[in-house]
Coordinates of C-alpha atoms and ligand atoms in Angstrom, one line a residue:
M11 CA 13.7 -29.4 -3.5
A12 CA 13.3 -26.7 -0.9
L13 CA 9.7 -25.8 -1.2
I14 CA 10.1 -22.5 0.6
S15 CA 13.4 -20.7 0.1
T16 CA 15.0 -18.4 2.7
H17 CA 14.1 -15.5 0.4
S18 CA 10.4 -16.5 0.5
L19 CA 10.5 -16.9 4.3
L20 CA 11.9 -13.4 4.6
Q21 CA 9.1 -12.1 2.5
I22 CA 6.5 -13.9 4.6
A23 CA 8.1 -12.4 7.7
I24 CA 7.8 -9.0 6.2
I25 CA 4.2 -9.5 5.3
V26 CA 3.2 -10.9 8.7
A27 CA 4.9 -7.9 10.2
M28 CA 3.0 -5.5 8.0
I29 CA -0.3 -7.2 8.8
A30 CA 0.7 -6.9 12.5
V31 CA 1.3 -3.2 12.1
G32 CA -2.3 -2.9 10.8
S33 CA -3.8 -5.0 13.6
S34 CA -1.8 -3.2 16.3
N35 CA -3.3 0.1 15.4
P36 CA -4.3 1.7 18.7
N37 CA -8.0 1.5 17.8
F38 CA -8.0 -2.2 18.1
Q39 CA -6.9 -1.9 21.7
K40 CA -8.8 -1.1 24.8
G41 CA -7.0 2.2 25.5
P42 CA -8.1 5.6 24.3
P43 CA -7.8 6.2 20.6
S44 CA -5.0 8.2 19.0
W45 CA -6.5 11.6 19.6
K46 CA -4.7 11.5 23.0
F47 CA -1.7 12.8 21.1
D48 CA -3.6 16.0 20.2
F49 CA -4.5 16.9 23.7
N50 CA -2.7 19.8 25.2
Y51 CA -3.0 19.9 29.0
T52 CA -1.9 23.5 29.3
N53 CA -4.4 26.0 30.6
Q54 CA -5.4 27.2 27.1
P55 CA -9.1 27.6 26.2
F56 CA -10.3 24.1 25.5
R57 CA -10.2 23.1 21.9
H58 CA -11.5 19.9 20.4
P59 CA -8.9 17.7 19.0
K60 CA -8.7 18.1 15.2
P61 CA -10.8 15.4 13.6
V62 CA -8.6 12.8 12.0
Q63 CA -8.3 13.4 8.3
S64 CA -10.9 11.2 6.7
S65 CA -8.9 9.7 3.9
R66 CA -5.5 10.2 2.3
R67 CA -4.2 10.2 -1.2
I68 CA -0.9 8.4 -1.2
I69 CA 1.4 8.4 -4.2
V70 CA 2.9 4.9 -4.4
G71 CA 6.7 5.3 -4.3
G72 CA 6.4 9.0 -3.3
S73 CA 8.5 11.2 -5.7
D74 CA 9.8 8.0 -7.3
N75 CA 6.4 7.1 -8.5
W76 CA 5.9 3.6 -9.9
R77 CA 9.1 2.7 -11.6
F78 CA 11.6 0.0 -12.2
G79 CA 14.5 -0.4 -9.8
F80 CA 12.7 0.8 -6.7
N81 CA 12.0 -1.5 -3.8
Y82 CA 8.2 -1.1 -3.0
T83 CA 8.3 -3.6 -0.2
E84 CA 10.6 -1.2 1.6
W85 CA 8.5 1.7 0.6
A86 CA 5.3 0.0 2.0
M87 CA 7.0 -0.9 5.2
T88 CA 8.2 2.7 5.9
N89 CA 4.8 4.1 4.9
A90 CA 2.6 1.7 6.9
P91 CA 0.1 1.7 8.3
F92 CA -2.3 2.3 5.4
F93 CA -5.9 2.9 6.4
Y94 CA -9.3 1.8 5.1
N95 CA -10.5 4.3 2.4
D96 CA -7.0 5.6 1.7
T97 CA -6.4 6.1 -2.0
L98 CA -3.3 4.7 -3.6
V99 CA -2.1 6.6 -6.6
F100 CA 0.1 4.9 -9.2
K101 CA 1.9 7.2 -11.5
F102 CA 3.8 5.9 -14.5
D103 CA 4.4 7.2 -18.0
P104 CA 2.4 5.7 -20.9
P105 CA 4.4 3.9 -23.5
S106 CA 6.1 6.1 -26.0
D107 CA 9.2 6.3 -28.2
T108 CA 11.2 7.3 -25.2
N109 CA 9.4 4.9 -22.8
I110 CA 9.7 1.5 -24.3
H111 CA 9.4 -0.3 -21.0
P112 CA 6.1 0.9 -19.5
H113 CA 4.5 -0.4 -16.4
S114 CA 1.1 -1.6 -15.2
V115 CA -0.7 -2.5 -12.0
Y116 CA -1.9 -6.0 -11.2
M117 CA -3.5 -7.4 -8.1
L118 CA -2.4 -10.9 -7.3
P119 CA -5.0 -13.3 -5.7
N120 CA -2.9 -14.6 -2.8
L121 CA 0.3 -14.7 -0.9
W122 CA 1.7 -17.6 -2.9
S123 CA 1.2 -15.9 -6.3
Y124 CA 2.7 -12.8 -4.8
L125 CA 5.8 -14.4 -3.5
R126 CA 6.5 -16.0 -6.8
C127 CA 5.4 -13.1 -9.0
D128 CA 3.0 -15.6 -10.6
L129 CA 0.7 -13.5 -12.8
R130 CA -1.5 -16.3 -14.1
W131 CA -4.5 -15.6 -11.9
A132 CA -3.7 -11.9 -11.4
K133 CA -6.2 -9.2 -12.3
R134 CA -5.0 -6.2 -14.2
V135 CA -6.3 -3.1 -12.6
A136 CA -4.4 -0.5 -14.7
N137 CA -2.9 -1.0 -18.1
T138 CA 0.3 0.6 -19.3
S139 CA -1.5 3.8 -20.3
E140 CA -3.5 4.5 -17.2
G141 CA -0.8 5.8 -14.9
G142 CA -0.3 9.0 -16.8
G143 CA -1.5 12.5 -15.8
E144 CA -2.8 12.4 -12.3
G145 CA -2.1 8.7 -12.1
F146 CA -4.2 5.6 -11.6
E147 CA -6.2 5.7 -8.3
L148 CA -7.4 2.8 -6.2
V149 CA -9.3 3.1 -3.0
L150 CA -8.5 0.6 -0.2
N151 CA -12.2 -0.2 0.5
K152 CA -12.0 -3.9 1.3
W153 CA -10.8 -5.5 4.5
K154 CA -8.2 -7.7 2.9
P155 CA -4.5 -7.8 2.1
Y156 CA -3.9 -6.2 -1.3
Y157 CA -1.1 -7.8 -3.3
F158 CA 0.1 -5.3 -5.9
A159 CA 2.6 -5.9 -8.7
C160 CA 3.7 -4.6 -12.0
G161 CA 2.7 -7.1 -14.6
E162 CA 5.2 -6.3 -17.3
S163 CA 8.0 -8.4 -18.8
N164 CA 6.3 -11.6 -17.7
G165 CA 6.9 -11.0 -13.9
F166 CA 10.4 -9.6 -14.2
H167 CA 9.5 -6.2 -13.0
C168 CA 7.7 -7.8 -10.1
Q169 CA 10.7 -9.9 -9.2
S170 CA 12.9 -6.8 -9.4
G171 CA 11.0 -5.0 -6.7
M172 CA 7.8 -3.6 -8.2
K173 CA 5.5 -5.3 -5.7
F174 CA 4.1 -4.7 -2.3
V175 CA 1.4 -5.7 0.2
V176 CA -1.0 -3.4 1.9
M177 CA -3.4 -4.4 4.7
P178 CA -5.8 -1.6 5.5
S179 CA -6.0 -0.7 9.1
F180 CA -9.0 0.5 11.0
R181 CA -9.1 4.3 11.7
W182 CA -11.0 5.9 14.5
Y183 CA -13.1 8.7 13.1
Ligands
NAG222 C1 0.5 23.2 24.3 O1 0.2 24.6 24.1 C2 1.3 25.4 24.5 C3 0.8 26.9 24.4 O2 0.3 27.1 23.1 C4 2.5 25.2 23.6 O3 3.6 26.0 24.0 C5 2.9 23.7 23.8 O4 4.0 23.5 22.9 C6 1.7 22.8 23.4 N1 2.1 21.4 23.7 C7 1.9 20.4 22.9 C8 2.3 19.1 23.3 O5 1.3 20.6 21.8
NAG223 C1 -15.3 4.8 3.3 O1 -15.8 5.7 2.2 C2 -17.1 5.5 1.8 C3 -17.4 6.4 0.6 O2 -16.9 7.7 0.8 C4 -18.0 5.9 3.0 O3 -19.4 5.8 2.7 C5 -17.7 5.0 4.2 O4 -18.4 5.4 5.3 C6 -16.2 5.1 4.5 N1 -15.9 4.0 5.5 C7 -15.1 4.3 6.5 C8 -14.9 3.1 7.5 O5 -14.5 5.3 6.7
NAG224 C1 -6.0 1.1 -21.3 O1 -7.2 1.3 -20.7 C2 -7.9 2.5 -21.2 C3 -9.1 2.7 -20.3 O2 -9.9 1.5 -20.2 C4 -8.2 2.3 -22.7 O3 -8.9 3.4 -23.2 C5 -6.9 2.1 -23.4 O4 -7.1 1.8 -24.8 C6 -6.1 1.0 -22.8 N1 -4.8 1.0 -23.4 C7 -4.1 -0.1 -23.7 C8 -2.7 0.1 -24.2 O5 -4.6 -1.2 -23.5
NAG225 C1 13.3 -5.3 -1.1 O1 13.5 -5.1 0.3 C2 13.2 -6.2 1.1 C3 13.3 -5.7 2.6 O2 14.5 -5.1 2.8 C4 14.1 -7.4 0.8 O3 13.7 -8.5 1.6 C5 13.9 -7.7 -0.7 O4 14.8 -8.7 -1.1 C6 14.1 -6.5 -1.6 N1 13.7 -6.8 -2.9 C7 14.5 -6.7 -3.9 C8 14.0 -7.1 -5.3 O5 15.7 -6.3 -3.8
CU226 CU1 6.9 -2.4 -14.4

């Protein structure tokens, strides 16, 4: 039995790449921090570079919100890096007559559970009703990889793309 499938290897590669994006944030390097991009060397009156916005509110999935049939791994890759203290917002409609397949948000304990969409030791952070209105908010206030997944249909939503990893990056204030 192949213990690690090609599919899993690909996913591991993506996650390693994402964590690398976080660590390669300019602030981890010796060079000047990213405000160098705000400098304008023309002979204008000197203005301080704008302070970096302190935290962001990021809608998971953008205008697609948190839904079935969307690849959140790809979404997370194109929207990385995420920063410490950023707020992730999960928006999904509560169960109703017209919404018989609602969603939820779980955090998986480790990479292995994440790769297999194994929800046994997962922690539910939002039930199917909590994504309505302004959505469910979660602040990235720990220095750790966050393994997110939808916990519905016994892992089927997760396997179909409703999962992603976030590793918060350090931001220079
Ligand atoms: C610098 O300021 C000048 C004058 O306002 C402007 O034309 C130029 O586009 C600015 N350059 C950058 C890189 O922001
Ligand atoms: C993150 O946010 C908390 C609460 O607003 C604040 O006390 C803390 O200084 C922030 N940490 C960083 C690294 O920005
Ligand atoms: C979801 O959680 C909210 C807030 O804790 C609670 O009021 C609600 O009853 C829960 N709904 C379901 C379907 O578990
Ligand atoms: C989502 O996209 C990633 C990267 O392109 C890919 O490896 C993965 O198989 C996709 N997931 C699904 C469920 O299609
Ligand atoms: Cu779901």
